[in-house]
Short mmCIF file of C-alpha atoms and ligand atoms in Angstrom, two decimals:
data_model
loop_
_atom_site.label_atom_id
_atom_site.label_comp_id
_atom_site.label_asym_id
_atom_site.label_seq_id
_atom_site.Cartn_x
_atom_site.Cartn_y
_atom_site.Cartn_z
CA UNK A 395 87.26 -59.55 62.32
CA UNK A 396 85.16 -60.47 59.34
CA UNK A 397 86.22 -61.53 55.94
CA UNK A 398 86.46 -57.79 54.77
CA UNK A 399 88.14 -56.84 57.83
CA UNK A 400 88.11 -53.40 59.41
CA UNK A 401 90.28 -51.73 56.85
CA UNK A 402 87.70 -52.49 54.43
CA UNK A 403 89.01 -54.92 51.23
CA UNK A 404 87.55 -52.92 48.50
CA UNK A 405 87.83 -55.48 46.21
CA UNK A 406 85.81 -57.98 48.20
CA UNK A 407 83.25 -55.38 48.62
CA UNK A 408 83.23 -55.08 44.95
CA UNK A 409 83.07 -58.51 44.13
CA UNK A 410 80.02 -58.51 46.54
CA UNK A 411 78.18 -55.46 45.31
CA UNK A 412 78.69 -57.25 41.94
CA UNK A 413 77.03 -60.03 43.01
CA UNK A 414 74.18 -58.00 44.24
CA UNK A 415 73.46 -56.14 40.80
CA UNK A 416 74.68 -52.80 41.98
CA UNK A 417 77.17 -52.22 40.56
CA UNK A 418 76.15 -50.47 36.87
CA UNK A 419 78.38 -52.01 34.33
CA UNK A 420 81.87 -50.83 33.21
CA UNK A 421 81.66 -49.45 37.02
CA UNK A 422 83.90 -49.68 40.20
CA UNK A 423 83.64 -49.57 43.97
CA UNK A 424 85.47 -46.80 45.56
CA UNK A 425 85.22 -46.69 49.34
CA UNK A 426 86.50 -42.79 49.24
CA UNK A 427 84.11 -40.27 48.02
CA UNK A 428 86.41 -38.34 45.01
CA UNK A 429 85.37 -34.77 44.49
CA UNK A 430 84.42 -33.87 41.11
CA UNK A 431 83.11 -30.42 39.55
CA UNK A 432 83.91 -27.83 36.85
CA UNK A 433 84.96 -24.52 38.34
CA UNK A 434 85.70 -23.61 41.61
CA UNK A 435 83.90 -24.23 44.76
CA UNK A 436 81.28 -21.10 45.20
CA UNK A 437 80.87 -18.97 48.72
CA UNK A 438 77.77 -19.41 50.29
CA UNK A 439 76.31 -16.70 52.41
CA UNK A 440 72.71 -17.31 53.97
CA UNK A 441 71.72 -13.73 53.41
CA UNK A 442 71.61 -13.85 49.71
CA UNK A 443 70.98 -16.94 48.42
CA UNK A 444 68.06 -18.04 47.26
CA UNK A 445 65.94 -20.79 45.29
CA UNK A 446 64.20 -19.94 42.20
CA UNK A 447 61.59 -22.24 40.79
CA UNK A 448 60.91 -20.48 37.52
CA UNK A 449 59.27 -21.46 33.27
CA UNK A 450 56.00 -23.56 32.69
CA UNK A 451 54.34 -22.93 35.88
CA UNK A 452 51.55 -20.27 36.51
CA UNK A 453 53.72 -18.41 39.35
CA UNK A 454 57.70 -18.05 39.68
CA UNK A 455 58.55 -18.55 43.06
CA UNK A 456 61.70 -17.76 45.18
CA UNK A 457 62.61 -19.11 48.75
CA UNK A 458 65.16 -18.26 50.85
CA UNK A 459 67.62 -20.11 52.78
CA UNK A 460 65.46 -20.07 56.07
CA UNK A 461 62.40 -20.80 53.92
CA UNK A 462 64.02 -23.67 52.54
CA UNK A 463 65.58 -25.29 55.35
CA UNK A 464 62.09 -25.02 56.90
CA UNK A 465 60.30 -27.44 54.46
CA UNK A 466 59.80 -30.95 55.17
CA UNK A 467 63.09 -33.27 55.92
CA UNK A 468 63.57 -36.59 55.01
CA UNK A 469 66.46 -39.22 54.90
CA UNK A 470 67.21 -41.52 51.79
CA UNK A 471 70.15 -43.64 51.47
CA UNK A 472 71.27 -44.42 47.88
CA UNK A 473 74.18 -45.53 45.31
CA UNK A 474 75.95 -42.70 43.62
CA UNK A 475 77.58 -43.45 39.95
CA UNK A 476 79.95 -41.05 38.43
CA UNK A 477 80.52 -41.24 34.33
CA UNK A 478 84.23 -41.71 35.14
CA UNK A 479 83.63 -45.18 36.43
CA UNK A 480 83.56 -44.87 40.29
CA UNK A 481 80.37 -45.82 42.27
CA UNK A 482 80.10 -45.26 46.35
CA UNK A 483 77.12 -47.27 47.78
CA UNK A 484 75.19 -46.36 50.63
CA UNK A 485 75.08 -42.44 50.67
CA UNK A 486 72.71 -41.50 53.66
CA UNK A 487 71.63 -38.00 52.34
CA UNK A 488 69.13 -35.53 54.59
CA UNK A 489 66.92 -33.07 53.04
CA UNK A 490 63.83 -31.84 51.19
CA UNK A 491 62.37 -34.07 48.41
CA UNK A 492 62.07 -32.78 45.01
CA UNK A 493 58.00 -33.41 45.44
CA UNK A 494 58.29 -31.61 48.54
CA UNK A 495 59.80 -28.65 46.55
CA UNK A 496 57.42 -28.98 43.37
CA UNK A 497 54.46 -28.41 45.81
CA UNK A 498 55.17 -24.80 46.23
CA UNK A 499 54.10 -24.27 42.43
CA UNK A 500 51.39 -25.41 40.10
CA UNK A 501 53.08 -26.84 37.08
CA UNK A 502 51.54 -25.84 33.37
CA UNK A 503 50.07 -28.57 31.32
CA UNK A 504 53.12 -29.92 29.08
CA UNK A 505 56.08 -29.08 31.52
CA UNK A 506 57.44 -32.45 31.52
CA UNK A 507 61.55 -31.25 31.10
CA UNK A 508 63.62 -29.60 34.19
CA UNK A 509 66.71 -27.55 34.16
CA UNK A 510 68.06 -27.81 37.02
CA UNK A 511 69.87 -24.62 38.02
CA UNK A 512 73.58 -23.76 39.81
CA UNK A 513 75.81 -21.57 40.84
CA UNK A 514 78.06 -19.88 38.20
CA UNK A 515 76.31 -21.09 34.96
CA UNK A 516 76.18 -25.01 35.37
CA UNK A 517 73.02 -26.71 34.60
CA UNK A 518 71.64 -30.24 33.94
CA UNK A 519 68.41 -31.35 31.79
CA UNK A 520 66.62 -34.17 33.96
CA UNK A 521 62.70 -35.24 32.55
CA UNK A 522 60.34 -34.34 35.81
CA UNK A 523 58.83 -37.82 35.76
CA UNK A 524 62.89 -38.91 36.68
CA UNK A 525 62.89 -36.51 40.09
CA UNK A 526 58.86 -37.33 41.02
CA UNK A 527 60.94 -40.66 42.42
CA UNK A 528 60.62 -40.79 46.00
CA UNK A 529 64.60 -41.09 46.15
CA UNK A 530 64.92 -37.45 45.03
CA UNK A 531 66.21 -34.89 47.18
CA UNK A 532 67.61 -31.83 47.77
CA UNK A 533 70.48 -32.51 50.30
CA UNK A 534 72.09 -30.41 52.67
CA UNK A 535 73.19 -33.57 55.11
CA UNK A 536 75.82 -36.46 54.06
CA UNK A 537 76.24 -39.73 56.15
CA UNK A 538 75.22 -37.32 58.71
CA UNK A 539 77.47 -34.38 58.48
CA UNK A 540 76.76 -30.87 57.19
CA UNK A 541 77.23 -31.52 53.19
CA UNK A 542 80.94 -30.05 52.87
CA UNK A 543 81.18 -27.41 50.23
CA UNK A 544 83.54 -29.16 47.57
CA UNK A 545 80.46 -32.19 47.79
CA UNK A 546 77.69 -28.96 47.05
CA UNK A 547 77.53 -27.55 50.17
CA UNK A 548 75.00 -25.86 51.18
CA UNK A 549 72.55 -27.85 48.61
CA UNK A 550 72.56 -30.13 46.02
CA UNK A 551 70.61 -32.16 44.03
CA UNK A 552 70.44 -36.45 44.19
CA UNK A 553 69.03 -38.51 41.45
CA UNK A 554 70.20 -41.76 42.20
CA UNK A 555 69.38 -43.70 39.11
CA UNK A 556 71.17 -41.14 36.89
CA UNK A 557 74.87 -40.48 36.47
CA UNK A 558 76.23 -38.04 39.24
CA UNK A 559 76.43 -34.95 36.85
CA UNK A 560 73.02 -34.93 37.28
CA UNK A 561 73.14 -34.51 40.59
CA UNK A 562 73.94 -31.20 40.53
CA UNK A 563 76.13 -29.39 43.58
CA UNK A 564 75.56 -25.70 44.77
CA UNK A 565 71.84 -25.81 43.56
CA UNK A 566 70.07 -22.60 43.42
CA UNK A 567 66.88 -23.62 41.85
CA UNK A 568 64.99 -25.11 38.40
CA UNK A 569 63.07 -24.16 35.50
CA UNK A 570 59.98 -26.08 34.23
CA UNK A 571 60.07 -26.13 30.63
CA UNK A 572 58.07 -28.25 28.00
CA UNK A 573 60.67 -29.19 26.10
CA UNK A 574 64.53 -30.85 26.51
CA UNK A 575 67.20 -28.54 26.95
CA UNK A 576 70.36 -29.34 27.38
CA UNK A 577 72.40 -28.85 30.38
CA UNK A 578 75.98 -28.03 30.58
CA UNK A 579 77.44 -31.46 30.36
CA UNK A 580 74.64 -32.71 27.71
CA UNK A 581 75.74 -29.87 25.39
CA UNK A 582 79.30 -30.85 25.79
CA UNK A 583 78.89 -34.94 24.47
CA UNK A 584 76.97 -36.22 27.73
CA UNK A 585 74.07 -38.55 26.95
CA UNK A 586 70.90 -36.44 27.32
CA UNK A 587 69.44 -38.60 29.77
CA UNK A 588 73.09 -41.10 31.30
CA UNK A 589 70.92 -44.25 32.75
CA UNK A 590 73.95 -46.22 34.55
CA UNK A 591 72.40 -49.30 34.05
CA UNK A 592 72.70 -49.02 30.17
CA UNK A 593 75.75 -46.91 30.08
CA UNK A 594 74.07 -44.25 28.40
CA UNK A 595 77.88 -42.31 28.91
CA UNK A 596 78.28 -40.37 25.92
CA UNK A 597 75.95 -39.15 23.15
CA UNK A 598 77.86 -40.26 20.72
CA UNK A 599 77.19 -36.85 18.75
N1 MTE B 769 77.35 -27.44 40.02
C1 MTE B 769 77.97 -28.57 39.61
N2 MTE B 769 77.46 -29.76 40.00
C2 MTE B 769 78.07 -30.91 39.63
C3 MTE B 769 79.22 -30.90 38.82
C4 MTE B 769 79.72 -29.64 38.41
O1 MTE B 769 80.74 -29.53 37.68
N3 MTE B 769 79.08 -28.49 38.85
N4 MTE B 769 79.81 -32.10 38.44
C5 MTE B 769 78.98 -33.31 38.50
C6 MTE B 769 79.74 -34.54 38.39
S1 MTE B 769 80.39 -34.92 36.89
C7 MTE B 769 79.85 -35.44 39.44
S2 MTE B 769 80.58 -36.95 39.25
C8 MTE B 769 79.33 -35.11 40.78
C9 MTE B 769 80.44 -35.30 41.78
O2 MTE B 769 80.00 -35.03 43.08
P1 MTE B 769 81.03 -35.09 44.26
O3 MTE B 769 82.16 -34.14 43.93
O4 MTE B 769 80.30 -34.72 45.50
O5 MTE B 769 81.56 -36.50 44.31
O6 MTE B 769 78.86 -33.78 40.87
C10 MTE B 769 78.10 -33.37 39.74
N5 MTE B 769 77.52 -32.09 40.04
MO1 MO B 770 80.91 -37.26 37.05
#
């Protein structure tokens, strides 16, 4: 048995990810992964759904859920940060990179703002320079299980270095645009952008 033992002393491992610098501030571990979402959790059938990458780009193009799943894969394991306080460290997500996905369009001059699009209505305003990092994916596998539905299932977003609502669950595509617009949370007191690190929470509007 170690010092954290095998239940897992969340406050030790919080002390320690302190220590390390990862947790944001005003942040704490959580060794559970809470389920969080406006709405309720949307069917998916592989017949009809579909990814639309659509605005400042010279052709609109749709894939569906075969096409998708046959892109490129990759692995990334990363922190996750919710607004409401809790972190989980060490989310090993499988799927297609957001470069990997931008590749299947040609981008206008001046689309430098996404809106990234979901199921029933929700929405969230990330700047395209933020998902170019190699960290970005679209995710379909969790710590190496089929991504459960109430966690996005079949596909959601990851942006590490932003608060979670950016990392939006039941994806169904994006829209180049070059300007901000607001996403669902933004337009409802979120900080436009919500970097952890400088607990950019609120927008104080
Ligand atoms: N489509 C959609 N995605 C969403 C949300 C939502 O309400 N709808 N909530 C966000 C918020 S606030 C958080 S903290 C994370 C939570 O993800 P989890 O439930 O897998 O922990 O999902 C984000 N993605
Ligand atoms: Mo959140």
């Amino acid at each position: 048995m170690t010092l954290f033992g095998d239940l897992g002393d969340r406050r030790e491992l919080e002390k320690k990810a302190k220590a390390e610098g990862r947790l944001p501030p005003g942040q704490s571990l959580t060794l559970k992964w809470p389920v969080l979402h406006c709405g309720g959790v949307p069917a998916f059938d592989a017949a009809k759904w579909d990814f639309k990458i659509s605005g400042q780009v010279e052709e609109p193009k749709g894939l569906t859920w075969d096409e998708f799943r046959a892109l490129p894969q990759t692995e990334v394991t990363s922190d996750f940060h919710c607004v409401t306080r809790w972190s989980r460290l060490d989310n090993r997500w499988k799927g297609v990179l957001f470069t990997e996905v931008l590749k299947l369009v040609k981008a206008k001059p001046g689309a430098e703002f996404v809106l990234v699009l979901a199921e029933e209505g929700y929405t969230a305003n990330v700047p395209l320079a933020d998902l170019l990092r190699p960290n970005v994916l679209f995710a379909f596998e969790h710590d190496g299980t089929p991504l459960a539905p109430e966690h996005g299932g079949p596909l959601r977003l990851v942006v590490p270095h932003l608060y979670a609502w950016k990392s939006v669950k039941w994806v169904r595509g994006f829209m180049l645009l070059d300007h901000d617009r607001l996403g669902f949370w933004e337009r409802n007191g979120y900080h436009a952008y919500g970097d952890p690190r400088k607990e950019q929470r609120y927008s104080g509007r």
